[in-house]
Amino acid sequence: YAYAKRDLRGGEQLDGIGGYTCYGLIENARGPAPNRGLPVCLADGALLQRRVSRDEKILLEDVELSRSGDAWRLYDLASGHGEAVPE
C-alpha cells in the first residue's frame, strides 16, 4: 500500500512509485480489510482529499483517482470486484 513520504495536504497530487509524495510497503491483505489501503501502483496522479501525516497509510477513500486503465482493471479483478474481459 501507499504511505506518505512527508506530511501531505488535501488537494495534493500523488506522484507514485519513485516520486516525492509516497512509498509502498507490503502488507498482508487476507480477509476483509476495513481500512483499504491505496495500492502504490494506483497512486500516480491520484488527488489527495484529506491531510495525511508522514508515514501514514493512504487509504482508497482518501483519494480521487481514475478508475480506468490497465492498473485499475487488474486491481479490480484481483480484489474480486471486476470481471475478466477477453481482449
PDB file of C-alpha atoms in Angstrom:
ATOM      1  CA  TYR A   1       0.000   0.000   0.000  1.00  0.00           C
ATOM      2  CA  ALA A   2       0.986   3.659  -0.392  1.00  0.00           C
ATOM      3  CA  TYR A   3       2.309   5.588   2.614  1.00  0.00           C
ATOM      4  CA  ALA A   4       3.065   9.314   2.844  1.00  0.00           C
ATOM      5  CA  LYS A   5       6.773  10.196   2.494  1.00  0.00           C
ATOM      6  CA  ARG A   6       6.101  13.535   4.167  1.00  0.00           C
ATOM      7  CA  ASP A   7       3.144  15.450   5.572  1.00  0.00           C
ATOM      8  CA  LEU A   8       0.717  15.818   2.671  1.00  0.00           C
ATOM      9  CA  ARG A   9      -2.164  18.260   2.357  1.00  0.00           C
ATOM     10  CA  GLY A  10      -5.577  17.798   0.807  1.00  0.00           C
ATOM     11  CA  GLY A  11      -5.624  18.729  -2.862  1.00  0.00           C
ATOM     12  CA  GLU A  12      -2.087  17.497  -3.443  1.00  0.00           C
ATOM     13  CA  GLN A  13      -1.477  15.169  -6.391  1.00  0.00           C
ATOM     14  CA  LEU A  14       0.437  11.963  -5.665  1.00  0.00           C
ATOM     15  CA  ASP A  15       3.315  11.082  -7.962  1.00  0.00           C
ATOM     16  CA  GLY A  16       3.537   7.323  -7.441  1.00  0.00           C
ATOM     17  CA  ILE A  17       6.482   4.937  -7.359  1.00  0.00           C
ATOM     18  CA  GLY A  18       9.858   6.685  -7.250  1.00  0.00           C
ATOM     19  CA  GLY A  19       8.263  10.069  -6.587  1.00  0.00           C
ATOM     20  CA  TYR A  20       8.341  12.547  -3.728  1.00  0.00           C
ATOM     21  CA  THR A  21       4.920  12.019  -2.132  1.00  0.00           C
ATOM     22  CA  CYS A  22       4.542   8.319  -1.309  1.00  0.00           C
ATOM     23  CA  TYR A  23       6.287   4.992  -0.953  1.00  0.00           C
ATOM     24  CA  GLY A  24       4.982   1.434  -0.922  1.00  0.00           C
ATOM     25  CA  LEU A  25       5.026  -1.238   1.763  1.00  0.00           C
ATOM     26  CA  ILE A  26       3.934  -4.849   1.515  1.00  0.00           C
ATOM     27  CA  GLU A  27       1.097  -5.815   3.815  1.00  0.00           C
ATOM     28  CA  ASN A  28      -0.917  -8.996   4.334  1.00  0.00           C
ATOM     29  CA  ALA A  29      -4.265  -8.355   2.651  1.00  0.00           C
ATOM     30  CA  ARG A  30      -6.138 -11.551   3.519  1.00  0.00           C
ATOM     31  CA  GLY A  31      -9.696 -11.329   4.702  1.00  0.00           C
ATOM     32  CA  PRO A  32     -11.898  -8.262   4.866  1.00  0.00           C
ATOM     33  CA  ALA A  33      -9.922  -5.050   5.112  1.00  0.00           C
ATOM     34  CA  PRO A  34     -11.748  -2.266   6.972  1.00  0.00           C
ATOM     35  CA  ASN A  35      -9.003   0.226   6.044  1.00  0.00           C
ATOM     36  CA  ARG A  36      -8.440  -0.468   2.367  1.00  0.00           C
ATOM     37  CA  GLY A  37      -5.086   0.993   1.526  1.00  0.00           C
ATOM     38  CA  LEU A  38      -4.287   2.627  -1.785  1.00  0.00           C
ATOM     39  CA  PRO A  39      -2.164   0.215  -3.833  1.00  0.00           C
ATOM     40  CA  VAL A  40       1.031   2.088  -4.657  1.00  0.00           C
ATOM     41  CA  CYS A  41       0.625   1.126  -8.338  1.00  0.00           C
ATOM     42  CA  LEU A  42      -2.568   3.243  -8.432  1.00  0.00           C
ATOM     43  CA  ALA A  43      -1.089   6.281  -6.657  1.00  0.00           C
ATOM     44  CA  ASP A  44       0.393   8.089  -9.667  1.00  0.00           C
ATOM     45  CA  GLY A  45      -1.896  11.009 -10.486  1.00  0.00           C
ATOM     46  CA  ALA A  46      -4.318  10.393  -7.594  1.00  0.00           C
ATOM     47  CA  LEU A  47      -5.638  13.570  -5.958  1.00  0.00           C
ATOM     48  CA  LEU A  48      -5.497  13.536  -2.163  1.00  0.00           C
ATOM     49  CA  GLN A  49      -8.784  14.516  -0.471  1.00  0.00           C
ATOM     50  CA  ARG A  50      -7.518  14.995   3.101  1.00  0.00           C
ATOM     51  CA  ARG A  51      -4.382  15.741   5.079  1.00  0.00           C
ATOM     52  CA  VAL A  52      -2.135  12.682   5.577  1.00  0.00           C
ATOM     53  CA  SER A  53       0.761  12.670   8.048  1.00  0.00           C
ATOM     54  CA  ARG A  54       4.245  11.389   7.244  1.00  0.00           C
ATOM     55  CA  ASP A  55       4.412   7.552   7.278  1.00  0.00           C
ATOM     56  CA  GLU A  56       0.600   7.237   7.495  1.00  0.00           C
ATOM     57  CA  LYS A  57      -1.134   4.742   5.185  1.00  0.00           C
ATOM     58  CA  ILE A  58      -3.061   6.426   2.374  1.00  0.00           C
ATOM     59  CA  LEU A  59      -6.488   4.830   2.016  1.00  0.00           C
ATOM     60  CA  LEU A  60      -8.505   4.357  -1.175  1.00  0.00           C
ATOM     61  CA  GLU A  61     -11.182   6.654   0.225  1.00  0.00           C
ATOM     62  CA  ASP A  62      -8.531   9.365   0.793  1.00  0.00           C
ATOM     63  CA  VAL A  63      -8.008   9.921  -2.926  1.00  0.00           C
ATOM     64  CA  GLU A  64      -9.843  10.742  -6.106  1.00  0.00           C
ATOM     65  CA  LEU A  65      -8.414   8.653  -8.914  1.00  0.00           C
ATOM     66  CA  SER A  66      -9.139   7.448 -12.386  1.00  0.00           C
ATOM     67  CA  ARG A  67     -10.875   4.095 -12.327  1.00  0.00           C
ATOM     68  CA  SER A  68      -9.838   3.281 -15.861  1.00  0.00           C
ATOM     69  CA  GLY A  69      -6.689   1.879 -17.361  1.00  0.00           C
ATOM     70  CA  ASP A  70      -4.894  -1.419 -17.012  1.00  0.00           C
ATOM     71  CA  ALA A  71      -3.651  -0.936 -13.427  1.00  0.00           C
ATOM     72  CA  TRP A  72      -7.161  -0.241 -12.095  1.00  0.00           C
ATOM     73  CA  ARG A  73      -8.691  -3.080 -14.144  1.00  0.00           C
ATOM     74  CA  LEU A  74      -6.149  -5.583 -12.801  1.00  0.00           C
ATOM     75  CA  TYR A  75      -6.571  -4.325  -9.221  1.00  0.00           C
ATOM     76  CA  ASP A  76     -10.360  -4.563  -9.516  1.00  0.00           C
ATOM     77  CA  LEU A  77     -10.114  -8.083 -10.930  1.00  0.00           C
ATOM     78  CA  ALA A  78      -7.631  -9.238  -8.249  1.00  0.00           C
ATOM     79  CA  SER A  79      -9.785  -7.821  -5.456  1.00  0.00           C
ATOM     80  CA  GLY A  80     -12.777  -9.821  -6.708  1.00  0.00           C
ATOM     81  CA  HIS A  81     -14.871  -6.881  -7.922  1.00  0.00           C
ATOM     82  CA  GLY A  82     -14.228  -6.933 -11.649  1.00  0.00           C
ATOM     83  CA  GLU A  83     -14.698  -9.460 -14.419  1.00  0.00           C
ATOM     84  CA  ALA A  84     -12.104 -10.832 -16.771  1.00  0.00           C
ATOM     85  CA  VAL A  85     -12.778  -9.375 -20.186  1.00  0.00           C
ATOM     86  CA  PRO A  86     -11.205 -11.150 -23.166  1.00  0.00           C
ATOM     87  CA  GLU A  87      -9.268  -8.830 -25.445  1.00  0.00           C
TER      88      GLU A  87
END
